[in-house]
PDB file of C-alpha atoms in Angstrom:
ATOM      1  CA  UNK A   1       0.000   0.000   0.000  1.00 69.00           C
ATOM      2  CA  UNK A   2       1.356   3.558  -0.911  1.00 79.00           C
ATOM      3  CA  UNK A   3      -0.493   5.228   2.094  1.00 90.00           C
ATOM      4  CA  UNK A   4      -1.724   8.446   1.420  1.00 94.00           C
ATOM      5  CA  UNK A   5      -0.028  10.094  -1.697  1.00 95.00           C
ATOM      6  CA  UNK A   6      -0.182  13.853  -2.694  1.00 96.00           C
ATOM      7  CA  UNK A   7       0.683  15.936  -5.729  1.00 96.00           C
ATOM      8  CA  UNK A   8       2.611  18.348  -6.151  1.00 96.00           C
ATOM      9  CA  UNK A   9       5.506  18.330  -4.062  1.00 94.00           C
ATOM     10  CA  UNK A  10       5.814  22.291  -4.363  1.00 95.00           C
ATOM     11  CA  UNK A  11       4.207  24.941  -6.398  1.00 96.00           C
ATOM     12  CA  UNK A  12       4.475  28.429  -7.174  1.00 97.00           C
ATOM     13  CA  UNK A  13       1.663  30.620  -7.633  1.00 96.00           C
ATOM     14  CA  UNK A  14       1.009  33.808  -8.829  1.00 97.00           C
ATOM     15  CA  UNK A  15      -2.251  36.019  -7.388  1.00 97.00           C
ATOM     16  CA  UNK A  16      -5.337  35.372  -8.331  1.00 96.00           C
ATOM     17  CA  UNK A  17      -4.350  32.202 -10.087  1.00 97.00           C
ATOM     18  CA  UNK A  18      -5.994  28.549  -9.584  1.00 96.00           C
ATOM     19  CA  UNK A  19      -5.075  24.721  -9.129  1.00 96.00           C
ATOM     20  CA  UNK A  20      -5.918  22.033  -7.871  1.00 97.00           C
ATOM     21  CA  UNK A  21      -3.856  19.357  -4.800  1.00 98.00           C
ATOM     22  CA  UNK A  22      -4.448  16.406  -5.282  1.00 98.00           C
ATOM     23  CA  UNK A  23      -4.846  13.383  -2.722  1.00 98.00           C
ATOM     24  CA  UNK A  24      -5.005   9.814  -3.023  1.00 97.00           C
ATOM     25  CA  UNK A  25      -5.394   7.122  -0.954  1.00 96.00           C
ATOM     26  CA  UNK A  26      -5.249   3.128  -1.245  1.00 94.00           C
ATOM     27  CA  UNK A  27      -6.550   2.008   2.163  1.00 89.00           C
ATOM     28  CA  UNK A  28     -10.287   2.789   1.567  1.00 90.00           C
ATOM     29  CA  UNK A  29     -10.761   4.638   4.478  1.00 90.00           C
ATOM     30  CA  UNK A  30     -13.897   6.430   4.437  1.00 89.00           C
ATOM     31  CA  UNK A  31     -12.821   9.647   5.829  1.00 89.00           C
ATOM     32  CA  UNK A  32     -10.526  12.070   4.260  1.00 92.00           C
ATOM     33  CA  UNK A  33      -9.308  15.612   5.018  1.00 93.00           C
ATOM     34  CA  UNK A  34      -7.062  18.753   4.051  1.00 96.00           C
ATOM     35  CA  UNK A  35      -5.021  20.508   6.158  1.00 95.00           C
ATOM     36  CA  UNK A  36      -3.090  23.841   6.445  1.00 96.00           C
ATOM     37  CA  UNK A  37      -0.191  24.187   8.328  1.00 92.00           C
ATOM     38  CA  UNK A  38       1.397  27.706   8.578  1.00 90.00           C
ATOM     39  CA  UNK A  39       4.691  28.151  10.205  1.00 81.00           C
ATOM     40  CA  UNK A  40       5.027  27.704  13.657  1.00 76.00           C
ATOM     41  CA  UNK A  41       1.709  26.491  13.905  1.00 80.00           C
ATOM     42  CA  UNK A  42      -0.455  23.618  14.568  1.00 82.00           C
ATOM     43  CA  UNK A  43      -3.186  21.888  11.514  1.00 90.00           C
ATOM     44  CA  UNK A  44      -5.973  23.574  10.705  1.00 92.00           C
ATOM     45  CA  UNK A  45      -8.633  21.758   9.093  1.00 92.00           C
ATOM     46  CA  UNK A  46      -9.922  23.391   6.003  1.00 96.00           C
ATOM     47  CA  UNK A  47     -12.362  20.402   4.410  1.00 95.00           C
ATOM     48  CA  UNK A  48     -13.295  16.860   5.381  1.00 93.00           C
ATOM     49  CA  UNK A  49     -15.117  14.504   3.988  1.00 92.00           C
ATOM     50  CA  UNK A  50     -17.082  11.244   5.509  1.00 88.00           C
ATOM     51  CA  UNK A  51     -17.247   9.249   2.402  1.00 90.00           C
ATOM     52  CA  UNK A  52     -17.966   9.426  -1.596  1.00 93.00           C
ATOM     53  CA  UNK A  53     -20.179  12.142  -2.487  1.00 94.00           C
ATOM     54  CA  UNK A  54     -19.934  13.584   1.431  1.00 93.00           C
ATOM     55  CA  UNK A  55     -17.854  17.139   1.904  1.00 95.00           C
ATOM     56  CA  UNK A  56     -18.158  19.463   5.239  1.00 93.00           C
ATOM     57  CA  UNK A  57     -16.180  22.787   6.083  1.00 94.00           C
ATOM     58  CA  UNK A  58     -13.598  22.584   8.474  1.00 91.00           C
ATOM     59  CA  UNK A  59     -12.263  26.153  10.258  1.00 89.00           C
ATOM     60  CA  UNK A  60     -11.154  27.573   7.427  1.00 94.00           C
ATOM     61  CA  UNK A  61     -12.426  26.903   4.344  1.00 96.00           C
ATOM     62  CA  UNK A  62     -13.235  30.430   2.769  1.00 96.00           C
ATOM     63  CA  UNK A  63     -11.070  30.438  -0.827  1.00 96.00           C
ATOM     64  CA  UNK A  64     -10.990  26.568  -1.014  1.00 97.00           C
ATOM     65  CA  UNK A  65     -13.367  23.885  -2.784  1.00 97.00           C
ATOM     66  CA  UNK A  66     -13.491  20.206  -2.441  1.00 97.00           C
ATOM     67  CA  UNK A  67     -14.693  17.148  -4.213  1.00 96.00           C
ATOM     68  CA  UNK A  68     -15.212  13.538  -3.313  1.00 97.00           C
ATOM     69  CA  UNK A  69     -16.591  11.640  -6.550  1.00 96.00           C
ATOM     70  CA  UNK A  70     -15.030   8.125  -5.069  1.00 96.00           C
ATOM     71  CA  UNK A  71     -13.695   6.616  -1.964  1.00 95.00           C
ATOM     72  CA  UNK A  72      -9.562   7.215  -3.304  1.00 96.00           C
ATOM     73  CA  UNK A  73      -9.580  10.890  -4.010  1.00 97.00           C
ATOM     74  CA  UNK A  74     -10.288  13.893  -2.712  1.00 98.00           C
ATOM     75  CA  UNK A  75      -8.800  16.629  -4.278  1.00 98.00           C
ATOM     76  CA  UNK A  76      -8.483  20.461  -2.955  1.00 98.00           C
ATOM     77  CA  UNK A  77      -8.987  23.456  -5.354  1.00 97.00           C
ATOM     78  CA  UNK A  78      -8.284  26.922  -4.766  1.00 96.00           C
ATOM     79  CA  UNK A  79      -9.822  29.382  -7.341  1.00 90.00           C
ATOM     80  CA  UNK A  80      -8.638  32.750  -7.066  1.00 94.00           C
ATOM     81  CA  UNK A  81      -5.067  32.440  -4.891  1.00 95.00           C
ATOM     82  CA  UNK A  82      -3.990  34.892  -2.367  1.00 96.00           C
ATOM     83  CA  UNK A  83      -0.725  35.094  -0.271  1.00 96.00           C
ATOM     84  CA  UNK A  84      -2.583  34.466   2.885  1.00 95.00           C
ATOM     85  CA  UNK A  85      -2.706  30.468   1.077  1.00 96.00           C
ATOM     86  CA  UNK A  86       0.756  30.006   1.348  1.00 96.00           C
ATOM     87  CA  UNK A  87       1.478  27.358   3.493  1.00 96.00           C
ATOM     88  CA  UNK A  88       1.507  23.426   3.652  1.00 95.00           C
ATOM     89  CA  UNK A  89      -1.229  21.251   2.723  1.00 97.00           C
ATOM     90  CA  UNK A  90      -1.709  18.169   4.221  1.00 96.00           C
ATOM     91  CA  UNK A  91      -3.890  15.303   3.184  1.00 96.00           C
ATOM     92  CA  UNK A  92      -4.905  12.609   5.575  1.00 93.00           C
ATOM     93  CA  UNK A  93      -7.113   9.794   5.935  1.00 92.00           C
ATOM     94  CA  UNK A  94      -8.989   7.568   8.205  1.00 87.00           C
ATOM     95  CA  UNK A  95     -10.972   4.835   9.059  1.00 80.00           C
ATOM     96  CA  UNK A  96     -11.327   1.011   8.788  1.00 59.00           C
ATOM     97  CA  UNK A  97      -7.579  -0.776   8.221  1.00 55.00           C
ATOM     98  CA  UNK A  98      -7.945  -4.700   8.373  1.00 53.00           C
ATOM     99  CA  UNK A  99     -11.525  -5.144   9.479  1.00 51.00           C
ATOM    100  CA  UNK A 100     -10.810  -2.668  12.005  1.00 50.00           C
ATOM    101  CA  UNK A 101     -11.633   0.671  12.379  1.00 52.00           C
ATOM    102  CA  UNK A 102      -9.456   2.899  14.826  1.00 59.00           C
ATOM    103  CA  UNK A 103      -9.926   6.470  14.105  1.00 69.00           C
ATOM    104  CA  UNK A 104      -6.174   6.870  13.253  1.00 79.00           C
ATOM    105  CA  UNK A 105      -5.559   9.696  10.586  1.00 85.00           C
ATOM    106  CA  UNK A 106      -2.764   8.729   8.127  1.00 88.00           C
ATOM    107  CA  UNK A 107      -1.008  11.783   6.731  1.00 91.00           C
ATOM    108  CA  UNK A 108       0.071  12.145   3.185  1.00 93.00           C
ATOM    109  CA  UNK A 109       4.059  13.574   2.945  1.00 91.00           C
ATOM    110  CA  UNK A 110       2.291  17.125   1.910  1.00 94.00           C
ATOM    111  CA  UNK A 111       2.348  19.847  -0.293  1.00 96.00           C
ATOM    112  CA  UNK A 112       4.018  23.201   0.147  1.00 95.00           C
ATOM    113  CA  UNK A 113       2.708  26.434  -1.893  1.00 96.00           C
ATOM    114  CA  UNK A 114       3.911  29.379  -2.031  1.00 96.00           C
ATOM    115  CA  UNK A 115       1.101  32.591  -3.554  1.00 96.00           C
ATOM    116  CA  UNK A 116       3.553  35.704  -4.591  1.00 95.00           C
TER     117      UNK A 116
ATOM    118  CA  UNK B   1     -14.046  26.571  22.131  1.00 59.00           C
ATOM    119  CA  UNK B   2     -11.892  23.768  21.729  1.00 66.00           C
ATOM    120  CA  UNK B   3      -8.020  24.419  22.178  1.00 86.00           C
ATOM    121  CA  UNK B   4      -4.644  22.100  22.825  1.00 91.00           C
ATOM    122  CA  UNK B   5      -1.795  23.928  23.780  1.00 92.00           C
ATOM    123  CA  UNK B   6       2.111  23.088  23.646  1.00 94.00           C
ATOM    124  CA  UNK B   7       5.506  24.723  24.597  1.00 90.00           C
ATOM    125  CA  UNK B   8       7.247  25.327  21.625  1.00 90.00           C
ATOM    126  CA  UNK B   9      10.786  24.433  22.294  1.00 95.00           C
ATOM    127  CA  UNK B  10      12.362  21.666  24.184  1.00 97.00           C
ATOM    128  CA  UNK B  11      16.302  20.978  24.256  1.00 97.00           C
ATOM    129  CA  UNK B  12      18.047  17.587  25.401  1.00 97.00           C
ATOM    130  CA  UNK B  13      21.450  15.875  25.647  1.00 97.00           C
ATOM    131  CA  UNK B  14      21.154  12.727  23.845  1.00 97.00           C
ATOM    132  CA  UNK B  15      20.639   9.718  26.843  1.00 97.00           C
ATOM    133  CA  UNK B  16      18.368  11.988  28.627  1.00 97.00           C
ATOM    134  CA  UNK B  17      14.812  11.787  28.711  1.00 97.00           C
ATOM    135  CA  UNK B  18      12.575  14.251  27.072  1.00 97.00           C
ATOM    136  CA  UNK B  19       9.320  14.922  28.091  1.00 97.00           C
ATOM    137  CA  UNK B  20       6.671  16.848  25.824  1.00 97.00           C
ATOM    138  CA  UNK B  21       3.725  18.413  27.619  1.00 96.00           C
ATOM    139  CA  UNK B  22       0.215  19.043  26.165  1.00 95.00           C
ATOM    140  CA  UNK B  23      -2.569  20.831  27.802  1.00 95.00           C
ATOM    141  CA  UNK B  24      -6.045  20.647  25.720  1.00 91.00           C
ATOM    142  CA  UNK B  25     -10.230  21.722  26.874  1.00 86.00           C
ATOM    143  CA  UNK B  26     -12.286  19.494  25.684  1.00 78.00           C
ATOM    144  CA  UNK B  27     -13.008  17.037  28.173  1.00 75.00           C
ATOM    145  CA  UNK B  28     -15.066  15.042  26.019  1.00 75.00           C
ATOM    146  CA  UNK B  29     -12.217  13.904  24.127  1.00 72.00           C
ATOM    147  CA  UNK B  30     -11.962  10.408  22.971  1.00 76.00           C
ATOM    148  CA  UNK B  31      -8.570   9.583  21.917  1.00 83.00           C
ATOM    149  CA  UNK B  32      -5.797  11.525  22.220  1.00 89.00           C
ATOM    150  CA  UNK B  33      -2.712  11.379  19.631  1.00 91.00           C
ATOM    151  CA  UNK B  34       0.711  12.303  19.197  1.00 94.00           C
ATOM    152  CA  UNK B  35       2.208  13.083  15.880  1.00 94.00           C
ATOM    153  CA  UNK B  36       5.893  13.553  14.946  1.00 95.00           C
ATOM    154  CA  UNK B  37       7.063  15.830  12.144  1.00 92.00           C
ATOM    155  CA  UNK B  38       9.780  15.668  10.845  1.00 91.00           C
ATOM    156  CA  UNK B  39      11.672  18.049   8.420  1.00 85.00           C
ATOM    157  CA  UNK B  40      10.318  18.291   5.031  1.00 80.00           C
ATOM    158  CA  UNK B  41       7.909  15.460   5.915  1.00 83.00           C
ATOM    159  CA  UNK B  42       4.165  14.326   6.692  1.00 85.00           C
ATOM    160  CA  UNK B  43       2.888  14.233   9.971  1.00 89.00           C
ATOM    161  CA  UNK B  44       3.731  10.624  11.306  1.00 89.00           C
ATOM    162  CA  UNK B  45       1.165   8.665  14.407  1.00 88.00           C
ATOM    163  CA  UNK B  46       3.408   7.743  17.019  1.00 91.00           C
ATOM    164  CA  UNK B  47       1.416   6.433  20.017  1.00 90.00           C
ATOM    165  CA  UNK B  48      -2.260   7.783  20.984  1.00 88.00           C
ATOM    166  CA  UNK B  49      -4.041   6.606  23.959  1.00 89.00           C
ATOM    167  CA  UNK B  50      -7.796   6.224  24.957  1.00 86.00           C
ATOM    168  CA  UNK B  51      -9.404   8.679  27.394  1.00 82.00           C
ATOM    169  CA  UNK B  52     -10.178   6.075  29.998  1.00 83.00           C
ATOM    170  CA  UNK B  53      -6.456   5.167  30.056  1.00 85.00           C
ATOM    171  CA  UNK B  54      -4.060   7.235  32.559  1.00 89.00           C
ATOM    172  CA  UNK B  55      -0.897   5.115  30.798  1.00 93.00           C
ATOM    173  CA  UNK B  56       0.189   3.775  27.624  1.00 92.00           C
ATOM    174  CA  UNK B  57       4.006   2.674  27.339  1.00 93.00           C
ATOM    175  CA  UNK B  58       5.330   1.498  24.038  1.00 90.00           C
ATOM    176  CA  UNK B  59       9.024   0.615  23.985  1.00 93.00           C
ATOM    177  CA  UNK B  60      10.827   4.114  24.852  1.00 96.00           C
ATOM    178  CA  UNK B  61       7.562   6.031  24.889  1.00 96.00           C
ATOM    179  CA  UNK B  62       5.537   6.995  27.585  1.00 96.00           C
ATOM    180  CA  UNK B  63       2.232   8.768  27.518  1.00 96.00           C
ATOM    181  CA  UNK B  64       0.679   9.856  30.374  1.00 96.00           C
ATOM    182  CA  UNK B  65      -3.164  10.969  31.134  1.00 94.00           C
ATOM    183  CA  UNK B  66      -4.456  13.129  33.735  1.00 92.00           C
ATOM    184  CA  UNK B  67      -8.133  13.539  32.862  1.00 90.00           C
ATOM    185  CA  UNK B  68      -9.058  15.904  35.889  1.00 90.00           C
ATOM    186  CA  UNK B  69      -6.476  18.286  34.827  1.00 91.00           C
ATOM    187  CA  UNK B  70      -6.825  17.684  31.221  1.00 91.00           C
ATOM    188  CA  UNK B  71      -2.966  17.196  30.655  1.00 94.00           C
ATOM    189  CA  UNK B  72      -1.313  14.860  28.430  1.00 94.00           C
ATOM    190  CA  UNK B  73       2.468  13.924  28.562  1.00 96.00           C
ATOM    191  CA  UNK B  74       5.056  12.100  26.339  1.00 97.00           C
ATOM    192  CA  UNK B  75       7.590  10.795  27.617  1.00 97.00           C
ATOM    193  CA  UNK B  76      10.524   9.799  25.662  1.00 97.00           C
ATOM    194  CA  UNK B  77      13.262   7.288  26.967  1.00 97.00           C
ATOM    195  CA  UNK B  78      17.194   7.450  25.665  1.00 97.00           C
ATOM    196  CA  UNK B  79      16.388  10.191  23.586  1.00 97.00           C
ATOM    197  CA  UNK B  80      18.514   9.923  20.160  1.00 96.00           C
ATOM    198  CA  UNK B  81      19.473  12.232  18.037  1.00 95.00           C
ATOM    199  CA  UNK B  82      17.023  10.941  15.067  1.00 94.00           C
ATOM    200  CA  UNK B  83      14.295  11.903  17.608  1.00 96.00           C
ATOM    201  CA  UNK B  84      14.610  15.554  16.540  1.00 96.00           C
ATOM    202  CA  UNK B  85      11.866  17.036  15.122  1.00 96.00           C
ATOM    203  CA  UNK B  86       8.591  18.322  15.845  1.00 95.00           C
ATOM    204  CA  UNK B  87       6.112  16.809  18.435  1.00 97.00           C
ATOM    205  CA  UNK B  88       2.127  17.688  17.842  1.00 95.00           C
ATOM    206  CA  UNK B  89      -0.413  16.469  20.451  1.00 94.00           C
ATOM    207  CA  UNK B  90      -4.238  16.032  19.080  1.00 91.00           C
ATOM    208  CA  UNK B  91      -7.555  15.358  20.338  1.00 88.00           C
ATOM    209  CA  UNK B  92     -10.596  13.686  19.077  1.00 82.00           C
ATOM    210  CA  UNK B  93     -13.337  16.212  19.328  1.00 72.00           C
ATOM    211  CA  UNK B  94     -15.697  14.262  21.468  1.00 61.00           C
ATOM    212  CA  UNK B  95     -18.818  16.198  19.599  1.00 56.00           C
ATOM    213  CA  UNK B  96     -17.480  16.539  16.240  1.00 59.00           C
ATOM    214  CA  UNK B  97     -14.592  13.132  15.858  1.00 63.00           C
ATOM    215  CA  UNK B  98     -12.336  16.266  14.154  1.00 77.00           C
ATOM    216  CA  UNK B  99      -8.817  16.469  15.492  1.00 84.00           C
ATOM    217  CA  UNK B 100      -7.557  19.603  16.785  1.00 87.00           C
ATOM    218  CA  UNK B 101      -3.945  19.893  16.833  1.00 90.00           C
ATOM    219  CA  UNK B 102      -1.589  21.888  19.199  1.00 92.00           C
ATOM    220  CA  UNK B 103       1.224  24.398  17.874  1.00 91.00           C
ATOM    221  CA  UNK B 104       3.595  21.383  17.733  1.00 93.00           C
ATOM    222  CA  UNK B 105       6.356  21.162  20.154  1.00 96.00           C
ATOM    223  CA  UNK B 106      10.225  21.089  17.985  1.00 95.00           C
ATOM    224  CA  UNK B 107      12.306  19.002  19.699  1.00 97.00           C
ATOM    225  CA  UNK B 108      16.515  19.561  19.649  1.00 97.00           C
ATOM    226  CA  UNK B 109      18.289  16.794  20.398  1.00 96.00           C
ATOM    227  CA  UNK B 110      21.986  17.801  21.773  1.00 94.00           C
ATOM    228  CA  UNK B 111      25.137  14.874  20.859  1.00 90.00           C
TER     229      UNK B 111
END
């Protein structure tokens, strides 16, 4: 199992400009959710979703979108960038592993973006 | 609301023990978690414990629950220096099953 993968690594973005993260995961965990984690801080939760089709705000969601068309991905799109984005995003998943569910969140490596 | 709250820094000589201290409000908290970060990297589970657990010891780690104050420890035994990084405590929102994260407590880790 790969885990929890996300793409890009890094990105550059200029104002005003959009893209989408993307996130991935092989475990089938039900729940999935996006992160922001600015420096010297803890994880905020922007997004989270409790299965397919399922998407709720977190704390801060204002300039972000999400998605969940199937259990694997749940991609994170930003539409009009601003420099108060910049940060790291961090995908992670939970839910049953083995039969078992135990609540555990499994963090993708994430991605850092920088808005100039 | 619901808050967790870490020192930021902690220094050690390696062979000492290190212990990480979290503080956190919402006493209808499940499962608490710690996370360790290291540079560059994802955020990585290493030990969480149940709330009705005061103890959980897993090789050199140590966590340790005090419910009535609402304080959470980690202990770390023989600290190395690939122990170095940064230390985040979480809780399980009781109401909500969201995790709310302290600042993240960076560990240095003196040869």
């Amino acid at each position: 199992n790969a885990g929890v993968t996300q793409t890009p690594k890094f990105r550059i973005l200029k104002i005003g400009q959009s893209m989408t993260l993307q996130c991935t995961q092989d475990m089938n965990h039900n729940y999935m959710y996006w992160y922001r984690q600015d420096p010297g801080m803890g994880l905020k939760l922007i997004y989270y979703s409790v299965g397919a089709g399922i998407t709720d705000k977190g704390e801060v969601p204002n300039g972000y979108n999400v998605s969940r068309s199937t259990t694997e991905d749940f991609p994170l799109r930003l539409e009009l960038a601003a420099p108060s984005q910049t940060s790291v995003y961090f995908c992670a998943s939970s839910g049953q592993t083995s039969g078992i569910y135990t609540d555990t969140q499994y963090f993708g490596p994430g991605t850092r973006l920088t808005v100039l | 609301g619901e808050d967790v709250e870490q020192s930021l820094f902690l220094s050690v000589r390696e062979g000492d023990s290190s212990v990480i201290n979290c503080t956190y409000t919402d006493s209808s908290s499940t499962y608490l978690y710690w996370y360790k970060q290291e540079p560059g990297a994802g955020l990585q589970l290493l030990t969480y414990i149940f709330s009705n657990m005061d103890m959980k010891q897993d090789q050199r780690l140590t966590v340790l629950l005090n419910k009535k104050d609402k304080h959470l420890s980690l202990r770390i035994a023989d600290t190395q220096t690939g122990d170095s990084a940064i230390y985040f405590c979480a809780e399980r929102s009781g109401n909500t099953g969201k995790l709310i994260f302290g600042q993240g407590t960076t560990l240095q880790v003196k040869p």
